Amino acid sequence: MPAINISDEDFLKFKEYFYRKTGMLFEDSKRYFVDKRLIDRIEATDSGNFRNYFNQLRFEVSGEELQQLVNVMTVNETYFFREEYQFKCLVNSMMDEVTRKKKDDSPIRIWSVPSASGEEPYSIAIYLLEYWSGIHRWDVEIMSSDIDTKIIAQARRGHYSTRSVMNLSKPILAKYFTPQAGGYQICEDLRQAVEFSRVNITNAVDVRNYRDIDVIFCRNLLIYFDDASRRQAAEMFFDAMKEGGFICLGHSESMSRISSLFRVRKFPDAIVYQKPWEA
Amino acid sequence: MAFIKKQQSSTETEDERQAPRDFEGLCEELNHADSQVRRWAVRDLVEMPNASSVLVDRLEHENNVSVRTGILNALAQLRDTVSLNGLIECLRSEDAALRNESIEILKELPDEVGAILENLLKDSDSDVRIFAVNILESLRHENVEKWLISVIEKDSHVNVCSTALDLLSEVGSEQAIPAIKKLKVRFPDEPYVCFSADLALKRIEEGSQ
Amino acid sequence: MKHILVIDDAATVRLYHRNILETAGYSVDEAINGIEALEKALVTSYDLYIVDVNMPKLDGYGFLKEFRRQEDVLQSPAIMVTTEAGNQDKILGYVSGANLYMTKPTKPNQLLSYVRLLLGEVA
């Protein structure tokens, strides 16, 4: 069988189509990464070449193959306590400010997007249990969403490689995980603590049920979006949040390139963004 | 107290949309005291005919940033003459935030703005001419370089020329070189013009090698 | 060495101001708009800010207003630099928290004399 080749024109066509469908825009520097995954899918579907595959993709009614592609194109490299300074900021500053301003005893809502394989939402749960005394007084709802259904299933299972838990101390590992073939299994209590769901954050219908959120973690996702989709995502988060709620972006991301809707807030552990209070 | 999952009652958040979603009802909600209600009214109005003029009217006295952003996005979506004129009018606003937000929105409407850009570049207000050059930045219109060259050849205001020069140093080709050289002669007492003209010339020459 | 933050969305203007200030012996950081400026100013104590008015996302007035309400940050002086020569703009600049106001394009000598004045370096 001849090697499958993705021409410049193919890449361009695919890039535009994928952007229109998902809001994800690949820079030319991602070419190698995209080609490799496209070829994988062309082979997996026995399409033979790009043209056949692309036609099949565009005219498929179920949208199954598009979802498969989204699954392989989203990078899911993450580990427990990644960019830990923001979790410190959560327990040392944000949670206390959120509870101080609350008018009733309704649950505090935290939304972690994208969930990837679950390391981030579970890290939030562990941090709250270990380092935030308010957990004994308040109900906390941790929601976590991803566009990739396969990765969500993996997150729900809660099985992790040794590499993924490398940043956890021995006591924490012993307390929340059980060693298992090829890694660690997260405990049942934590699995029950997080509500996972499939959400495309650029789709208004998908996000309609996310309201009154106190803290959002959206790290290293918007870097894959172009300006217009980023701004749209920021608007969506704004509507999903409570006044005074906080949003944390990834280490290399800044609201200065995205939106003017949020205030910059400095805490001892981190700089985060806040939905302003109504004047 | 501990971790809980979404309860049925808490997922069903009340719909932000309260009043009837007809044109009159939405126009009324545009003046509601709660900014959240106004924001949702703006979103639903986008779907209605004749929405542009009520949105433009509201823009003039809307002081909540999130509602204002919503209206500007809505006008960009509507793209009709009324919306476009409303956005252009914002360039003359006393409010710096509104001016700058409308510049960002206008940058995303290359076809519509391209058609009226020549008029904006001749506006009597030098600040509006500067904003017009700012908008050119991301217009990706075939005439961009030609317009910029014409600005630095003819515009009498140093800051309009400087802004155009900044952009020429990014998008300019050898065609622009004579005009850039002449500009240095036109403003010999402005160190900034000389600095950015030299920078532009250097970049264009490097780029053509 | 005194540390100055130059805030302007135009790269050429930032470079021009950086050259003038570095030649005069100051160290310089840059920000492309008011939000990035806040992100930097809240973690680094600059000795002076040079602030453009018209910038996307957060303009110069917005930056100064927000910066001036931060209680636990060194409240260093700010020079507002703008293309707008109108009186109204100046008042707005001062109300927002600017200490001096300059009209673009700046001249090196004038800029440096303002900088030295605000940094208390004038004999």
Coordinates of C-alpha atoms in Angstrom, one line a residue:
Chain A
M1 CA 0.0 0.0 0.0
P2 CA 1.5 3.4 -0.9
A3 CA 2.2 5.8 2.0
I4 CA -0.7 8.2 2.7
N5 CA 0.3 11.8 2.0
I6 CA -1.3 15.0 3.2
S7 CA -0.6 17.8 0.8
D8 CA -0.4 21.5 1.7
E9 CA -3.8 22.0 0.1
D10 CA -5.3 19.1 2.1
F11 CA -4.0 20.5 5.3
L12 CA -5.5 23.9 4.5
K13 CA -8.9 22.4 3.7
F14 CA -8.9 20.3 6.8
K15 CA -7.7 23.1 9.0
E16 CA -10.6 25.4 7.8
Y17 CA -13.2 22.7 8.2
F18 CA -12.0 21.6 11.6
Y19 CA -11.9 25.2 12.8
R20 CA -15.5 25.9 11.5
K21 CA -16.7 22.8 13.3
T22 CA -14.9 23.0 16.6
G23 CA -13.3 26.5 17.0
M24 CA -9.9 24.8 17.2
L25 CA -7.3 26.4 14.9
F26 CA -4.0 24.7 14.1
E27 CA -1.0 26.8 13.4
D28 CA 1.3 25.7 10.6
S29 CA 3.8 24.7 13.3
K30 CA 1.3 22.0 14.4
R31 CA 1.4 20.5 10.9
Y32 CA 3.4 17.4 11.8
F33 CA 1.1 16.7 14.8
V34 CA -2.0 17.1 12.7
D35 CA -0.8 15.1 9.7
K36 CA 0.2 12.2 11.9
R37 CA -3.2 11.9 13.5
L38 CA -5.0 12.4 10.3
I39 CA -3.1 9.6 8.7
D40 CA -3.9 7.4 11.7
R41 CA -7.6 8.0 11.2
I42 CA -7.4 7.5 7.4
E43 CA -5.9 4.1 8.1
A44 CA -8.3 3.3 10.9
T45 CA -11.3 4.0 8.6
D46 CA -9.7 2.2 5.6
S47 CA -10.3 5.3 3.5
G48 CA -7.1 4.9 1.5
N49 CA -6.4 8.6 1.0
F50 CA -7.2 12.0 2.3
R51 CA -9.8 12.9 -0.3
N52 CA -12.0 9.8 0.5
Y53 CA -11.6 10.3 4.2
F54 CA -12.4 14.0 4.1
N55 CA -15.6 13.4 2.0
Q56 CA -16.7 10.7 4.4
L57 CA -16.0 13.1 7.3
R58 CA -18.0 16.0 5.8
F59 CA -21.0 14.0 4.8
E60 CA -21.4 11.7 7.7
V61 CA -24.7 12.4 9.4
S62 CA -23.9 10.9 12.8
G63 CA -20.8 13.1 13.3
E64 CA -19.1 10.1 14.9
E65 CA -15.9 10.4 12.9
L66 CA -15.6 14.1 13.7
Q67 CA -15.9 13.2 17.4
Q68 CA -13.1 10.6 16.9
L69 CA -10.9 13.3 15.3
V70 CA -11.6 15.7 18.1
N71 CA -10.5 13.0 20.5
V72 CA -7.2 12.5 18.8
M73 CA -6.5 16.1 18.1
T74 CA -6.9 17.4 21.7
V75 CA -3.7 17.0 23.6
N76 CA -4.3 15.4 26.9
E77 CA -0.9 15.7 28.6
T78 CA -1.5 16.4 32.2
Y79 CA -0.7 15.2 35.7
F80 CA -1.8 15.7 39.3
F81 CA -1.0 19.0 40.9
R82 CA 0.1 20.5 37.6
E83 CA 0.6 24.3 38.0
E84 CA 0.0 23.8 41.7
Y85 CA 0.3 27.5 42.6
Q86 CA -3.3 28.0 41.4
F87 CA -4.6 25.2 43.7
K88 CA -2.7 27.0 46.5
C89 CA -4.4 30.2 45.6
L90 CA -7.8 28.4 45.5
V91 CA -7.5 27.1 49.1
N92 CA -5.5 30.1 50.6
S93 CA -7.5 32.9 49.0
M94 CA -10.3 32.3 46.5
M95 CA -12.4 29.9 48.5
D96 CA -12.4 32.2 51.5
E97 CA -13.4 35.2 49.5
V98 CA -16.2 33.2 47.8
T99 CA -17.6 32.0 51.1
R100 CA -17.3 35.4 52.7
K101 CA -19.5 37.0 50.0
K102 CA -22.1 34.2 49.9
K103 CA -25.6 35.2 50.9
D104 CA -26.9 31.7 51.6
D105 CA -25.5 28.2 52.3
S106 CA -25.9 26.9 48.7
P107 CA -23.1 24.8 47.4
I108 CA -19.9 26.4 46.1
R109 CA -19.5 25.5 42.4
I110 CA -16.2 24.7 40.7
W111 CA -15.9 23.9 37.0
S112 CA -12.8 22.4 35.6
V113 CA -12.6 22.6 31.7
P114 CA -11.2 20.6 30.0
S115 CA -11.3 17.6 32.3
A116 CA -8.8 15.7 30.2
S117 CA -8.2 12.4 32.0
G118 CA -9.4 13.9 35.3
E119 CA -6.1 14.9 37.0
E120 CA -7.2 18.5 37.4
P121 CA -10.7 18.1 38.9
Y122 CA -9.3 15.3 41.2
S123 CA -6.4 17.6 42.2
I124 CA -8.9 20.3 43.1
A125 CA -10.8 17.8 45.3
I126 CA -7.7 16.6 47.0
Y127 CA -6.5 20.1 47.6
L128 CA -9.8 21.1 49.2
L129 CA -9.9 18.1 51.5
E130 CA -6.3 18.5 52.5
Y131 CA -5.8 22.2 52.8
W132 CA -9.1 24.0 53.1
S133 CA -10.8 23.9 56.5
G134 CA -14.0 25.3 55.0
I135 CA -14.7 21.9 53.5
H136 CA -16.3 20.9 56.8
R137 CA -18.7 23.8 56.7
W138 CA -19.6 24.1 53.0
D139 CA -20.9 21.9 50.3
V140 CA -18.8 21.9 47.2
E141 CA -19.8 20.8 43.7
I142 CA -17.0 20.0 41.4
M143 CA -18.0 19.7 37.7
S144 CA -15.6 18.8 35.0
S145 CA -16.2 18.8 31.2
D146 CA -14.4 17.8 28.1
I147 CA -15.3 17.7 24.4
D148 CA -13.7 14.2 24.1
T149 CA -16.0 11.4 25.2
K150 CA -13.2 8.8 25.4
I151 CA -11.1 10.8 27.7
I152 CA -14.2 11.5 30.0
A153 CA -14.7 7.7 30.3
Q154 CA -11.0 7.4 31.3
A155 CA -11.4 10.2 33.8
R156 CA -14.4 8.5 35.4
R157 CA -12.5 5.3 35.7
G158 CA -9.7 7.1 37.6
H159 CA -6.8 4.8 36.7
Y160 CA -3.4 6.6 36.5
S161 CA 0.2 6.0 35.4
T162 CA 3.1 6.4 37.8
R163 CA 4.1 9.4 35.8
S164 CA 0.8 11.1 36.3
V165 CA 1.0 10.9 40.1
M166 CA 4.7 11.8 40.3
N167 CA 4.1 15.2 42.0
L168 CA 2.0 13.7 44.9
S169 CA 3.6 13.1 48.3
K170 CA 3.7 9.6 49.7
P171 CA 1.1 10.3 52.4
I172 CA -1.4 11.7 49.8
L173 CA -0.8 8.9 47.4
A174 CA -1.4 6.4 50.2
K175 CA -4.5 8.1 51.4
Y176 CA -6.3 8.6 48.0
F177 CA -4.9 5.9 45.7
T178 CA -4.4 2.1 45.6
P179 CA -1.5 0.7 43.7
Q180 CA -2.6 -1.4 40.7
A181 CA -1.0 -3.0 37.7
G182 CA 0.7 -0.3 35.7
G183 CA -0.1 2.5 38.1
Y184 CA -2.6 3.7 40.6
Q185 CA -6.4 3.6 41.1
I186 CA -8.0 6.7 42.6
C187 CA -10.3 6.0 45.6
E188 CA -14.1 5.7 45.2
D189 CA -14.8 8.8 47.4
L190 CA -13.0 11.0 44.9
R191 CA -14.5 9.3 41.9
Q192 CA -17.9 10.2 43.4
A193 CA -16.8 13.8 44.2
V194 CA -16.6 14.9 40.6
E195 CA -19.4 15.2 38.0
F196 CA -18.0 14.6 34.5
S197 CA -19.8 15.7 31.4
R198 CA -19.3 16.2 27.7
V199 CA -19.4 19.8 26.7
N200 CA -18.2 21.8 23.7
I201 CA -17.6 25.2 25.2
T202 CA -18.2 27.0 22.0
N203 CA -21.7 25.6 21.7
A204 CA -24.3 27.7 23.5
V205 CA -26.7 24.8 24.0
D206 CA -24.1 22.6 25.7
V207 CA -23.2 25.2 28.2
R208 CA -26.7 26.5 29.0
N209 CA -26.9 24.4 32.2
Y210 CA -23.7 25.8 33.6
R211 CA -24.7 28.8 35.8
D212 CA -23.7 30.4 39.1
I213 CA -20.2 29.0 39.0
D214 CA -17.9 30.4 41.7
V215 CA -14.5 29.2 40.3
I216 CA -13.5 28.1 36.8
F217 CA -10.3 26.4 35.9
C218 CA -9.7 26.6 32.1
R219 CA -6.0 26.0 31.6
N220 CA -4.2 25.4 28.4
L221 CA -7.3 25.1 26.3
L222 CA -7.8 28.6 24.8
I223 CA -4.3 28.5 23.3
Y224 CA -5.8 26.2 20.7
F225 CA -8.5 28.7 19.8
D226 CA -8.3 31.7 17.5
D227 CA -9.2 35.3 18.6
A228 CA -12.9 35.1 17.8
S229 CA -13.5 31.7 19.5
R230 CA -11.5 32.7 22.5
R231 CA -13.5 35.8 23.0
Q232 CA -16.7 33.8 22.5
A233 CA -15.5 31.3 25.2
A234 CA -14.7 34.2 27.6
E235 CA -18.3 35.5 27.1
M236 CA -19.7 32.1 27.8
F237 CA -17.6 31.7 31.0
F238 CA -18.7 35.2 32.0
D239 CA -22.4 34.2 31.7
A240 CA -21.7 30.9 33.6
M241 CA -20.1 32.7 36.5
K242 CA -21.5 34.3 39.6
E243 CA -20.6 37.9 40.2
G244 CA -17.3 38.0 42.0
G245 CA -16.4 34.5 40.7
F246 CA -12.9 33.6 39.7
I247 CA -11.4 32.2 36.5
C248 CA -7.9 30.7 36.3
L249 CA -6.1 30.3 32.9
G250 CA -2.9 28.3 32.1
H251 CA 0.5 29.6 33.0
S252 CA 1.3 30.8 29.5
E253 CA -2.2 32.3 28.9
S254 CA -3.4 35.8 29.6
M255 CA -6.8 37.6 29.5
S256 CA -4.9 40.5 28.0
R257 CA -5.1 38.6 24.6
I258 CA -8.7 37.5 25.1
S259 CA -11.3 39.7 26.7
S260 CA -11.9 42.9 28.7
L261 CA -14.8 41.4 30.7
F262 CA -12.8 40.4 33.7
R263 CA -10.8 42.2 36.4
V264 CA -7.2 41.2 37.2
R265 CA -6.9 40.0 40.8
K266 CA -3.6 39.5 42.6
F267 CA -3.4 37.0 45.5
P268 CA -0.2 35.9 47.2
D269 CA 0.0 32.6 45.3
A270 CA -1.3 33.7 41.9
I271 CA -2.8 36.2 39.6
V272 CA -6.4 35.2 38.6
Y273 CA -9.3 36.9 36.8
Q274 CA -12.6 37.9 38.4
K275 CA -16.1 38.7 37.2
P276 CA -16.7 42.2 38.5
W277 CA -19.4 42.9 41.0
E278 CA -22.4 44.9 39.7
A279 CA -21.7 48.5 40.6
Chain B
M1 CA -20.7 19.1 54.6
A2 CA -18.6 17.7 51.7
F3 CA -18.5 17.2 48.0
I4 CA -21.9 16.8 46.4
K5 CA -23.0 16.3 42.8
K6 CA -25.4 18.5 41.0
Q7 CA -28.9 18.0 42.4
Q8 CA -31.7 18.0 40.0
S9 CA -33.1 21.2 41.4
S10 CA -29.8 23.0 41.2
T11 CA -29.1 22.1 37.5
E12 CA -32.4 23.6 36.4
T13 CA -31.2 27.2 36.8
E14 CA -33.9 29.7 36.2
D15 CA -34.0 31.0 32.6
E16 CA -32.5 34.4 32.3
R17 CA -35.2 35.2 29.8
Q18 CA -38.2 36.6 31.7
A19 CA -40.3 39.0 29.6
P20 CA -41.9 37.9 26.4
R21 CA -39.3 37.4 23.7
D22 CA -41.1 39.6 21.1
F23 CA -39.5 42.8 19.8
E24 CA -41.3 45.2 22.1
G25 CA -40.7 43.0 25.2
L26 CA -37.0 42.8 24.3
C27 CA -36.7 46.5 23.7
E28 CA -38.2 47.1 27.2
E29 CA -35.7 44.7 28.7
L30 CA -32.9 46.7 27.1
N31 CA -33.6 49.3 29.7
H32 CA -34.0 46.9 32.6
A33 CA -32.1 47.7 35.8
D34 CA -30.4 44.3 35.9
S35 CA -27.4 44.1 33.5
Q36 CA -27.9 40.4 33.2
V37 CA -31.4 40.9 31.8
R38 CA -30.1 43.5 29.4
R39 CA -27.3 41.2 28.2
W40 CA -29.8 38.4 27.4
A41 CA -32.1 40.9 25.7
V42 CA -29.3 41.9 23.4
R43 CA -28.6 38.3 22.5
D44 CA -32.2 37.6 21.5
L45 CA -32.6 40.9 19.7
V46 CA -29.9 39.8 17.2
E47 CA -32.4 37.4 15.7
M48 CA -35.0 40.1 15.0
P49 CA -35.3 42.4 12.0
N50 CA -34.7 46.1 12.8
A51 CA -32.7 45.3 15.9
S52 CA -29.7 47.5 14.8
S53 CA -31.2 50.9 15.5
V54 CA -32.4 50.0 19.1
L55 CA -29.1 48.5 19.8
V56 CA -27.2 51.5 18.5
D57 CA -29.4 53.8 20.6
R58 CA -28.8 51.7 23.7
L59 CA -25.0 51.7 23.1
E60 CA -24.9 55.5 23.7
H61 CA -25.9 55.3 27.3
E62 CA -25.0 51.7 28.3
N63 CA -22.3 51.9 30.9
N64 CA -22.0 48.2 31.9
V65 CA -19.0 46.7 30.1
S66 CA -20.5 43.3 29.6
V67 CA -23.7 44.6 28.1
R68 CA -21.8 46.9 25.9
T69 CA -19.5 44.1 24.7
G70 CA -22.7 42.2 23.9
I71 CA -24.1 45.0 21.9
L72 CA -20.9 45.5 19.9
N73 CA -20.7 41.8 19.1
A74 CA -24.4 41.9 18.1
L75 CA -23.8 44.8 15.7
A76 CA -20.8 42.9 14.2
Q77 CA -23.1 40.0 13.6
L78 CA -25.9 42.1 12.1
R79 CA -23.5 43.9 9.7
D80 CA -26.1 46.2 8.1
T81 CA -25.7 49.9 7.4
V82 CA -27.2 51.0 10.6
S83 CA -24.9 48.8 12.7
L84 CA -21.9 49.8 10.7
N85 CA -22.7 53.5 11.1
G86 CA -23.3 52.9 14.8
L87 CA -19.9 51.3 15.2
I88 CA -18.2 54.1 13.2
E89 CA -19.9 56.7 15.5
C90 CA -18.3 55.0 18.5
L91 CA -14.9 56.1 17.1
R92 CA -15.9 59.7 18.0
S93 CA -17.0 58.8 21.5
E94 CA -15.5 60.6 24.5
D95 CA -15.3 57.2 26.1
A96 CA -11.9 55.6 25.4
A97 CA -13.0 52.1 26.2
L98 CA -15.9 52.3 23.7
R99 CA -13.7 53.7 21.0
N100 CA -11.2 50.9 21.4
E101 CA -13.7 48.2 21.6
S102 CA -15.4 49.4 18.4
I103 CA -12.0 49.4 16.7
E104 CA -11.6 45.8 17.6
I105 CA -15.0 44.9 16.2
L106 CA -14.5 46.9 13.0
K107 CA -11.3 45.0 12.4
E108 CA -13.4 41.9 12.0
L109 CA -15.5 43.3 9.2
P110 CA -13.1 43.6 6.3
D111 CA -15.7 43.8 3.5
E112 CA -18.0 46.3 5.1
V113 CA -15.2 48.5 6.4
G114 CA -13.1 48.2 3.3
A115 CA -16.0 49.9 1.4
I116 CA -16.0 53.0 3.6
L117 CA -12.4 53.2 4.7
E118 CA -11.3 55.8 2.2
N119 CA -13.9 58.2 3.6
L120 CA -12.7 57.5 7.2
L121 CA -9.1 58.2 6.1
K122 CA -10.3 61.6 5.0
D123 CA -12.3 62.4 8.2
S124 CA -11.8 65.9 9.6
D125 CA -11.0 64.5 13.0
S126 CA -7.3 63.4 13.2
D127 CA -8.1 60.8 15.9
V128 CA -10.7 59.2 13.7
R129 CA -8.1 59.0 10.9
I130 CA -5.7 57.3 13.4
F131 CA -8.4 54.8 14.3
A132 CA -9.0 54.2 10.6
V133 CA -5.4 53.3 10.2
N134 CA -5.6 51.1 13.3
I135 CA -8.5 49.2 11.7
L136 CA -6.5 48.8 8.5
E137 CA -4.0 46.7 10.5
S138 CA -6.0 43.5 10.3
L139 CA -8.1 44.2 7.3
R140 CA -6.2 42.0 4.9
H141 CA -7.6 44.1 2.1
E142 CA -5.6 44.2 -1.2
N143 CA -5.5 48.0 -1.0
V144 CA -4.0 48.3 2.4
E145 CA -0.5 49.2 1.3
K146 CA -1.8 51.7 -1.3
W147 CA -3.9 53.4 1.4
L148 CA -1.1 53.6 3.8
I149 CA 1.3 55.1 1.3
S150 CA -1.3 57.7 0.4
V151 CA -1.7 58.6 4.1
I152 CA 2.0 59.2 4.7
E153 CA 2.2 61.2 1.5
K154 CA -0.8 63.4 2.1
D155 CA -2.0 63.5 5.7
S156 CA -0.9 66.7 7.5
H157 CA -1.1 65.3 11.0
V158 CA 2.0 63.8 12.4
N159 CA 0.3 61.1 14.5
V160 CA -1.8 59.9 11.6
C161 CA 1.3 59.5 9.6
S162 CA 3.2 57.9 12.4
T163 CA 0.5 55.3 12.9
A164 CA 0.5 54.5 9.2
L165 CA 4.2 54.3 9.2
D166 CA 4.1 51.7 12.1
L167 CA 1.9 49.5 10.0
L168 CA 4.0 50.0 6.8
S169 CA 7.0 48.7 8.6
E170 CA 5.1 45.4 8.9
V171 CA 3.2 45.2 5.6
G172 CA 5.2 47.6 3.4
S173 CA 7.0 46.5 0.2
E174 CA 9.6 48.4 -1.9
Q175 CA 6.8 50.4 -3.3
A176 CA 6.6 52.3 0.0
I177 CA 10.2 53.3 0.2
P178 CA 10.0 56.7 -1.7
A179 CA 7.0 57.8 0.4
I180 CA 8.7 56.8 3.7
K181 CA 11.9 58.8 2.7
K182 CA 9.8 61.8 1.8
L183 CA 8.0 61.6 5.2
K184 CA 11.3 62.1 7.0
V185 CA 11.8 65.3 5.0
R186 CA 8.3 66.5 5.8
F187 CA 8.7 66.1 9.6
P188 CA 12.4 66.8 10.1
D189 CA 11.9 68.0 13.7
E190 CA 10.1 64.9 14.9
P191 CA 12.6 62.3 16.2
Y192 CA 9.9 59.7 16.5
V193 CA 9.0 60.0 12.8
C194 CA 12.7 59.6 11.9
F195 CA 13.1 56.6 14.2
S196 CA 10.1 54.7 12.9
A197 CA 10.9 55.7 9.2
D198 CA 14.4 54.3 9.6
L199 CA 13.0 51.2 11.2
A200 CA 10.4 50.7 8.4
L201 CA 13.1 51.2 5.7
K202 CA 15.4 48.7 7.4
R203 CA 12.7 46.1 7.7
I204 CA 11.5 46.5 4.1
E205 CA 15.0 46.3 2.8
E206 CA 15.7 43.2 4.9
G207 CA 12.5 41.6 3.7
S208 CA 13.3 42.1 0.1
Q209 CA 16.7 40.5 0.2
Chain C
M1 CA 18.6 51.0 38.5
K2 CA 15.1 52.5 38.2
H3 CA 12.6 50.2 36.6
I4 CA 10.1 51.6 34.1
L5 CA 7.0 49.9 32.5
V6 CA 6.2 51.2 29.0
I7 CA 2.6 50.4 28.1
D8 CA 1.5 50.9 24.5
D9 CA -0.1 48.7 21.9
A10 CA 2.2 50.0 19.1
A11 CA 5.4 48.0 19.0
T12 CA 7.4 50.8 17.4
V13 CA 6.4 53.2 20.1
R14 CA 7.4 50.8 22.8
L15 CA 10.8 50.3 21.1
Y16 CA 11.3 54.0 20.7
H17 CA 10.6 54.7 24.3
R18 CA 12.7 51.7 25.4
N19 CA 15.7 53.0 23.4
I20 CA 15.4 56.5 24.9
L21 CA 15.1 55.2 28.5
E22 CA 17.7 52.5 28.3
T23 CA 20.2 54.9 26.8
A24 CA 19.6 57.1 29.8
G25 CA 20.3 54.3 32.2
Y26 CA 16.9 52.9 33.1
S27 CA 15.7 49.4 32.8
V28 CA 12.5 48.9 30.9
D29 CA 9.7 46.3 30.7
E30 CA 6.9 46.5 28.1
A31 CA 3.1 45.7 28.1
I32 CA 0.8 45.7 25.1
N33 CA -2.3 46.9 26.9
G34 CA -3.8 47.7 30.3
I35 CA -4.5 44.1 31.3
E36 CA -1.0 42.9 30.6
A37 CA 0.2 46.0 32.4
L38 CA -1.8 45.2 35.5
E39 CA -0.6 41.6 35.4
K40 CA 3.0 42.9 35.5
A41 CA 2.5 45.9 37.8
L42 CA 0.8 43.8 40.5
V43 CA 3.8 41.5 40.8
T44 CA 6.8 43.9 40.0
S45 CA 7.2 47.2 41.8
Y46 CA 8.0 49.6 39.0
D47 CA 9.3 53.0 39.7
L48 CA 7.4 54.7 36.9
Y49 CA 4.8 54.0 34.3
I50 CA 4.5 55.4 30.8
V51 CA 1.0 54.8 29.7
D52 CA -0.6 55.2 26.2
V53 CA -4.3 56.1 26.2
N54 CA -5.9 54.1 23.3
M55 CA -5.3 50.4 23.6
P56 CA -7.4 47.3 23.1
K57 CA -9.0 45.3 26.0
L58 CA -8.1 47.9 28.6
D59 CA -7.1 51.5 27.8
G60 CA -4.8 53.8 29.7
Y61 CA -7.4 55.4 31.8
G62 CA -8.8 52.0 32.8
F63 CA -5.4 50.7 33.7
L64 CA -4.6 53.7 35.9
K65 CA -8.0 53.6 37.7
E66 CA -7.6 49.9 38.4
F67 CA -4.0 50.3 39.4
R68 CA -4.6 53.2 41.7
R69 CA -7.2 51.2 43.7
Q70 CA -4.7 48.5 44.6
E71 CA -3.8 48.9 48.2
D72 CA -0.9 46.6 48.6
V73 CA 1.1 47.8 45.6
L74 CA 3.7 50.6 45.4
Q75 CA 1.8 53.5 43.9
S76 CA 4.5 54.9 41.6
P77 CA 4.0 57.9 39.4
A78 CA 2.6 57.6 35.8
I79 CA 3.1 59.7 32.7
M80 CA 0.2 59.5 30.3
V81 CA 1.1 59.7 26.6
T82 CA -1.5 60.3 24.0
T83 CA -2.3 61.6 20.5
E84 CA -5.1 63.6 22.0
A85 CA -4.2 67.2 22.8
G86 CA -7.7 68.2 24.1
N87 CA -8.1 69.7 27.5
Q88 CA -10.9 67.2 28.4
D89 CA -8.5 64.3 27.9
K90 CA -6.0 65.8 30.3
I91 CA -8.5 66.2 33.0
L92 CA -9.6 62.6 32.5
G93 CA -6.0 61.5 32.7
Y94 CA -5.4 63.3 36.0
V95 CA -8.7 62.0 37.5
S96 CA -7.7 58.5 36.5
G97 CA -4.4 58.9 38.4
A98 CA -1.8 60.2 35.9
N99 CA 0.9 62.5 37.3
L100 CA 1.9 64.1 34.1
Y101 CA 0.5 64.3 30.6
M102 CA 2.4 64.3 27.3
T103 CA 1.3 64.6 23.7
K104 CA 2.6 62.2 21.1
P105 CA 5.0 62.1 19.4
T106 CA 7.3 62.5 22.3
K107 CA 10.7 64.1 22.1
P108 CA 13.6 62.4 23.9
N109 CA 14.6 65.4 25.9
Q110 CA 11.1 66.2 27.1
L111 CA 10.4 62.6 28.0
L112 CA 13.6 62.3 30.0
S113 CA 13.0 65.6 31.8
Y114 CA 9.5 64.4 32.8
V115 CA 10.8 61.0 33.9
R116 CA 13.6 62.6 36.0
L117 CA 11.1 65.0 37.6
L118 CA 8.8 62.2 38.6
L119 CA 11.6 60.0 39.9
G120 CA 12.9 62.9 42.0
E121 CA 16.2 63.0 40.1
V122 CA 16.0 66.7 39.3
A123 CA 18.4 68.8 41.4

